[in-house]
Coordinates of C-alpha atoms and ligand atoms in Angstrom, one line a residue:
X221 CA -2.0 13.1 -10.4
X222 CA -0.1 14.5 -7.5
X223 CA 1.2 11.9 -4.6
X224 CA 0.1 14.6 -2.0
X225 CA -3.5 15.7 -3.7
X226 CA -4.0 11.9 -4.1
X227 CA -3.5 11.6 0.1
X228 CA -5.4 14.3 0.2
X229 CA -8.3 13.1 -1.0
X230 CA -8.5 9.7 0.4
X231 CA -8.1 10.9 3.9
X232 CA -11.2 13.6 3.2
X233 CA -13.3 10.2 2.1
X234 CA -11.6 8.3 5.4
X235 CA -12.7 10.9 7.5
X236 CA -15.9 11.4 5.7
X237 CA -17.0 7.8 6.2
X238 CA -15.7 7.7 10.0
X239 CA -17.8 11.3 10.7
X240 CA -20.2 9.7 8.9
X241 CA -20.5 12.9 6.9
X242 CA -21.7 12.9 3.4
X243 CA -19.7 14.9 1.4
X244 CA -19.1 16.4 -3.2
X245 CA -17.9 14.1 -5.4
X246 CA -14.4 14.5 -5.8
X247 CA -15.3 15.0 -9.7
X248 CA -17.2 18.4 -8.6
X249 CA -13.8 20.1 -8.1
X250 CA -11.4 17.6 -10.1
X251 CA -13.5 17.1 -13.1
X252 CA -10.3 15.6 -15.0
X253 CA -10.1 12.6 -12.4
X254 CA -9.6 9.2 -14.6
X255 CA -10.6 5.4 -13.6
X256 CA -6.8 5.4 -12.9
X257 CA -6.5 8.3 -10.5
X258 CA -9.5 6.9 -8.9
X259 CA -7.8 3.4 -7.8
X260 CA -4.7 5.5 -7.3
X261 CA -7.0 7.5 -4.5
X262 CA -8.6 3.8 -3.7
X263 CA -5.3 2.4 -2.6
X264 CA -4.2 5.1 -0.5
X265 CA -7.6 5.1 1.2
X266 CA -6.8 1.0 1.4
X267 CA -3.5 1.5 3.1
X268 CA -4.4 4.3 5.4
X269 CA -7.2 1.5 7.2
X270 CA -4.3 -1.4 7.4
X271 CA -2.2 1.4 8.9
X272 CA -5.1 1.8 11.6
X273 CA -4.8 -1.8 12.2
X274 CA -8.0 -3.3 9.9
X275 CA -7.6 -6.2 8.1
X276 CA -8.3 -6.9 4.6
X277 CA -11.6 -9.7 4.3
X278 CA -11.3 -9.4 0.8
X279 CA -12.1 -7.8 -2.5
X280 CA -15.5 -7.3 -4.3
X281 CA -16.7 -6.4 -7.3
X282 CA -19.3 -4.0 -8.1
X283 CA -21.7 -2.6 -10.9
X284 CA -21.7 -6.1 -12.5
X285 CA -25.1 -6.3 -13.5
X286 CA -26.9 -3.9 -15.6
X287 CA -29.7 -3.4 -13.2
X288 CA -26.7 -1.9 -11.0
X289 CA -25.2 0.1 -14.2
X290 CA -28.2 1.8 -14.5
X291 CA -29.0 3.0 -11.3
X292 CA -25.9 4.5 -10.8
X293 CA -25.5 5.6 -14.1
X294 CA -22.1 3.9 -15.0
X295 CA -21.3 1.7 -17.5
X296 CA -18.2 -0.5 -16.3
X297 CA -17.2 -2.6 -13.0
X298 CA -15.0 -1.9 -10.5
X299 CA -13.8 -3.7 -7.4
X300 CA -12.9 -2.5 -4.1
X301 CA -12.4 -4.3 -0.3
X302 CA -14.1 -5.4 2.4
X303 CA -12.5 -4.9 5.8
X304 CA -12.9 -6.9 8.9
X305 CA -14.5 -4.0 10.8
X306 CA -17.0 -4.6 7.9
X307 CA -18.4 -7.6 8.9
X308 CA -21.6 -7.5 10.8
X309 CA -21.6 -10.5 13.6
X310 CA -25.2 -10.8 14.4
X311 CA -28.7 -9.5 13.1
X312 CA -28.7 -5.9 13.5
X313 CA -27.2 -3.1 11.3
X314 CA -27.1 0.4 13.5
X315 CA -27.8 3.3 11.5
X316 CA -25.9 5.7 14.0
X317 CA -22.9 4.3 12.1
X318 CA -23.6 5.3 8.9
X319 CA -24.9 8.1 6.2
X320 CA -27.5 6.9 3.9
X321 CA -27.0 3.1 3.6
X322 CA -28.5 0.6 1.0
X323 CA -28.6 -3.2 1.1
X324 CA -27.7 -5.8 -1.8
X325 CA -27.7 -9.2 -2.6
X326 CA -24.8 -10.9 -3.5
X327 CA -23.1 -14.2 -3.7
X328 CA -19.5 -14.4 -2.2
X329 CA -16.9 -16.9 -2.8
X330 CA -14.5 -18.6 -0.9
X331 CA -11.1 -20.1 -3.1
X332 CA -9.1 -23.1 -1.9
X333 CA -6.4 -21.9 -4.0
X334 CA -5.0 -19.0 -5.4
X335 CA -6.0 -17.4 -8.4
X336 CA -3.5 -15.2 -10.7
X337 CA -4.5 -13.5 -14.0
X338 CA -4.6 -12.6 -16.7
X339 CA -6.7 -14.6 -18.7
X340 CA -8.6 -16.5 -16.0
X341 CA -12.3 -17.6 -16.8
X342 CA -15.3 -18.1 -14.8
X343 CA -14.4 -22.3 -15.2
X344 CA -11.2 -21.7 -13.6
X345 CA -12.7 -19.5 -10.7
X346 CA -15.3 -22.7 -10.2
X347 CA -12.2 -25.1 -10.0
X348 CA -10.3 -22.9 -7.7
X349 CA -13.7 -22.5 -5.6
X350 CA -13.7 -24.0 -2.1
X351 CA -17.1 -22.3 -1.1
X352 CA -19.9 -20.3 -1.9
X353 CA -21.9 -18.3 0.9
X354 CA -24.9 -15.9 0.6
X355 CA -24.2 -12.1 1.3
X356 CA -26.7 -8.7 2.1
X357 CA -24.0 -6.0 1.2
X358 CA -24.4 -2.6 3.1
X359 CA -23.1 0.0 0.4
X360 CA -23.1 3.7 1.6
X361 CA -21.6 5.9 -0.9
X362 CA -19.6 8.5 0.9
X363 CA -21.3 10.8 -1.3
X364 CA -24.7 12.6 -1.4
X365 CA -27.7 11.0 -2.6
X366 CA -25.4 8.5 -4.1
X367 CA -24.4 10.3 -6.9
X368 CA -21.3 10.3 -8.2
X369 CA -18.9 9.0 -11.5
X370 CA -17.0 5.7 -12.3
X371 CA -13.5 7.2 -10.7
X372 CA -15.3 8.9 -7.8
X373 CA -17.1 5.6 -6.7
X374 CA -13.5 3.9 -7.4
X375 CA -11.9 6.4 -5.0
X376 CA -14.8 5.6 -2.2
X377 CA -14.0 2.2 -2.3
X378 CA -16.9 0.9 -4.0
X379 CA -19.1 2.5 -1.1
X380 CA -18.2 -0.4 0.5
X381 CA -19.6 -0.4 4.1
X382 CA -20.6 -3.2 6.1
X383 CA -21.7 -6.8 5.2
X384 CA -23.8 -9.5 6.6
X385 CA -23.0 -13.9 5.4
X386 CA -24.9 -16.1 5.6
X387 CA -24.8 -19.3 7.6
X388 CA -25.0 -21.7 4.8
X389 CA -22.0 -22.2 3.1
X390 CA -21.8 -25.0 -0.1
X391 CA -19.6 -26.3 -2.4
X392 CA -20.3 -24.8 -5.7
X393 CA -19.8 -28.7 -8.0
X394 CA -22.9 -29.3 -8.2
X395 CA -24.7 -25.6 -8.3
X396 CA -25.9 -23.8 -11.0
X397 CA -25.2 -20.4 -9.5
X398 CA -26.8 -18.5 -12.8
X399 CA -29.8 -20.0 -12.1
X400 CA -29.7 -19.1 -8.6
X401 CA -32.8 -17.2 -7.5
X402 CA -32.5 -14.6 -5.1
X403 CA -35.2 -12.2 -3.5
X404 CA -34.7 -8.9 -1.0
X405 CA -37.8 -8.0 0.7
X406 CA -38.1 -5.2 3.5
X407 CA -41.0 -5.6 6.2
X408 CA -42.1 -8.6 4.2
X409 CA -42.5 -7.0 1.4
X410 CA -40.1 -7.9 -2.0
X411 CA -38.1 -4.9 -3.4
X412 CA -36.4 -6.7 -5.6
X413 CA -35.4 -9.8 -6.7
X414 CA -32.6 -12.0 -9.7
X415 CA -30.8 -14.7 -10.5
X416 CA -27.1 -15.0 -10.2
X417 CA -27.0 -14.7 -14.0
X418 CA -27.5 -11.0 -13.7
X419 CA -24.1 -10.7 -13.0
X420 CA -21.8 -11.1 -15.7
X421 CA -24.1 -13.8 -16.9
X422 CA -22.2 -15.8 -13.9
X423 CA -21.1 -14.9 -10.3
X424 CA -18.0 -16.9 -11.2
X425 CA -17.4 -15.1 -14.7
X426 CA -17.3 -11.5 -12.3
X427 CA -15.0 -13.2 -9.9
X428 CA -12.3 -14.3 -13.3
X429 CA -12.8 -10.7 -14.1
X430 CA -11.9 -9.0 -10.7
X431 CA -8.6 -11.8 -10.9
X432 CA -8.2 -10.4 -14.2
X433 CA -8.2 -6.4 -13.0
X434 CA -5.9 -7.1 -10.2
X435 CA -3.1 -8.8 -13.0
X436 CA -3.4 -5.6 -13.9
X437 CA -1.6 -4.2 -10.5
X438 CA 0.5 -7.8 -9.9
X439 CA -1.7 -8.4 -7.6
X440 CA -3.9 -11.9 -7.4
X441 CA -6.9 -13.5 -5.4
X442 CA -6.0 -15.2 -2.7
X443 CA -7.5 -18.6 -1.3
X444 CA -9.2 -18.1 2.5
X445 CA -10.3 -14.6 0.9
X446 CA -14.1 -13.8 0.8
X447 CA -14.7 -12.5 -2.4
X448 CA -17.9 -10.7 -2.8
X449 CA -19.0 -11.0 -6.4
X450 CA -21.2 -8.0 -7.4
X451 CA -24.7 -6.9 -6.7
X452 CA -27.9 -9.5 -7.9
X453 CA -30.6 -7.3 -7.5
X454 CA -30.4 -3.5 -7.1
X455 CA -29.7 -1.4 -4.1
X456 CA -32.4 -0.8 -2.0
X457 CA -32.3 2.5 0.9
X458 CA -32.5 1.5 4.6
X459 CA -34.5 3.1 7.1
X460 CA -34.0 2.6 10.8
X461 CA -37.1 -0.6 12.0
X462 CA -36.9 -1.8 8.6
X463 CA -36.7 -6.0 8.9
X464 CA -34.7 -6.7 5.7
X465 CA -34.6 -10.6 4.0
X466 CA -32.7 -12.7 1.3
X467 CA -33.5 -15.5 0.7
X468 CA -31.4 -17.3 -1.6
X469 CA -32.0 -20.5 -3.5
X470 CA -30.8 -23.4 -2.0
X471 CA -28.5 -21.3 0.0
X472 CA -30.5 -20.2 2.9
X473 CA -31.7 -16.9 4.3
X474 CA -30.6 -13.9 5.9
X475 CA -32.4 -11.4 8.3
X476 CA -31.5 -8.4 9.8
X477 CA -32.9 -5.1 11.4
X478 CA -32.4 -1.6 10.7
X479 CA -31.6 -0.1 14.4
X480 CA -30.9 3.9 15.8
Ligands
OOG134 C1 -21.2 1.1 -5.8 C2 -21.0 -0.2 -5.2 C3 -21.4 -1.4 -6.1 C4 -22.1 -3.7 -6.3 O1 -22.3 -4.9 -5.8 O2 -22.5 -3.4 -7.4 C5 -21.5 -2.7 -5.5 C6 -22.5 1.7 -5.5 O3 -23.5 1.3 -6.2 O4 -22.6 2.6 -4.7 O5 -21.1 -3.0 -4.4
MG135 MG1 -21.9 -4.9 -3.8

């Protein structure tokens, strides 16, 4: 693909998220687009935000679970980045900042050392593993009603949006993060609800697959990195006075409210 239609097109999904604007998949009038263009478009987009001074948190994984396959009709995972302006201090998401969001729950990870594929496996990733911390992800696909295909959602940066961690942070020796339960309720009510197996059958197995993408690129995971691992439950839409909750086993809870 063209260097200047790639630009192109990650500035119209930079300026779509900062206007807050929801925009047509990039498919709609680029229907040849391939996974590769789309991380092509992703990196461009990445490097345009460290040019505007944001910092890199670290990378995620997303559509790791089938529950997440299905409802955005994909069938493969991606990864994408988390930026510092990302990270939500405190217990209240504003929905004047955003287009449509959704929350998630999630397990990050935090390495002591880093990892370089290929070839890495979810008992390397637990090794390498310093920490574990809970995570509510705030996705909102730069595109309406959330509807896009694998290389347009690659190109958005994995919807990534905004993210809120928990205060407990563990060492993973002596966890059995597949069994981990985890619920998301809204108002007190649950929306949905897994167990850390949903994910690649292990949050650590997702983690030794993003290690293994990035080989791909020469690039590796790097310790001091918070590395969100995918999406337990499903997505579930925010509405502004909604009082969102996960509670995750053994690993604490986190609130938050929807504001204006
Ligand atoms: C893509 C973002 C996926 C996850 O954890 O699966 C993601 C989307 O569903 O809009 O962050
Ligand atoms: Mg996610």
């Amino acid at each position: 693909m063209d260097k200047t239609v790639i630009k192109d097109l990650a500035r119209f999904l930079v300026d779509a998220e900062v206007e807050k604007k929801e925009v047509l998949k990039l498919t709609n009038e680029h229907p040849d687009l391939t996974v590769e263009d789309g991380y092509a478009i992703q990196e461009q987009l990445v490097q345009m935000k460290l040019e505007q001074g944001y910092r890199i948190v670290g990378p995620k994984m997303g559509l790791t679970s089938q529950a997440k396959m299905k409802q955005m009709n994909v069938n493969e995972p991606i990864y994408g980045y988390i930026f510092d302006y990302m990270v939500v201090n405190g217990q209240e998401l504003s929905m004047s900042e955003l287009i449509h969001p959704k929350v998630e729950a999630e397990i990050a990870f935090i390495l002591g050392k880093d990892i370089e594929g290929p070839g890495i496996t979810g008992a390397q990733v637990l090794a390498a593993t310093e920490y574990v911390v809970p995570a509510l992800e705030i996705i909102d696909s730069r595109y309406q009603n959330f509807q896009f295909t694998l290389p347009d959602v690659i190109a958005d940066n994995a919807s990534s949006s905004r993210v809120f961690l928990g205060s407990t942070i563990k060492r993973p020796d002596n966890m059995e993060l597949d069994l981990l339960g985890v619920t998301l309720s809204i108002n007190g009510q649950i929306k949905d609800l897994g167990a850390g197996a949903a994910v690649v059958g292990h949050p650590a197995n997702s983690v030794a697959m993003l290690a293994n993408m990035l080989a791909r690129k020469g690039l590796k995971l790097k310790a001091g990195q918070i590395i969100l691992s995918g999406g337990i439950t499903g997505a579930v839409m925010l509405n502004v006075g909604d009082s969102v909750t996960g509670k995750f086993d053994g690993l604490g809870t986190i609130d938050f409210i929807v504001k204006e």
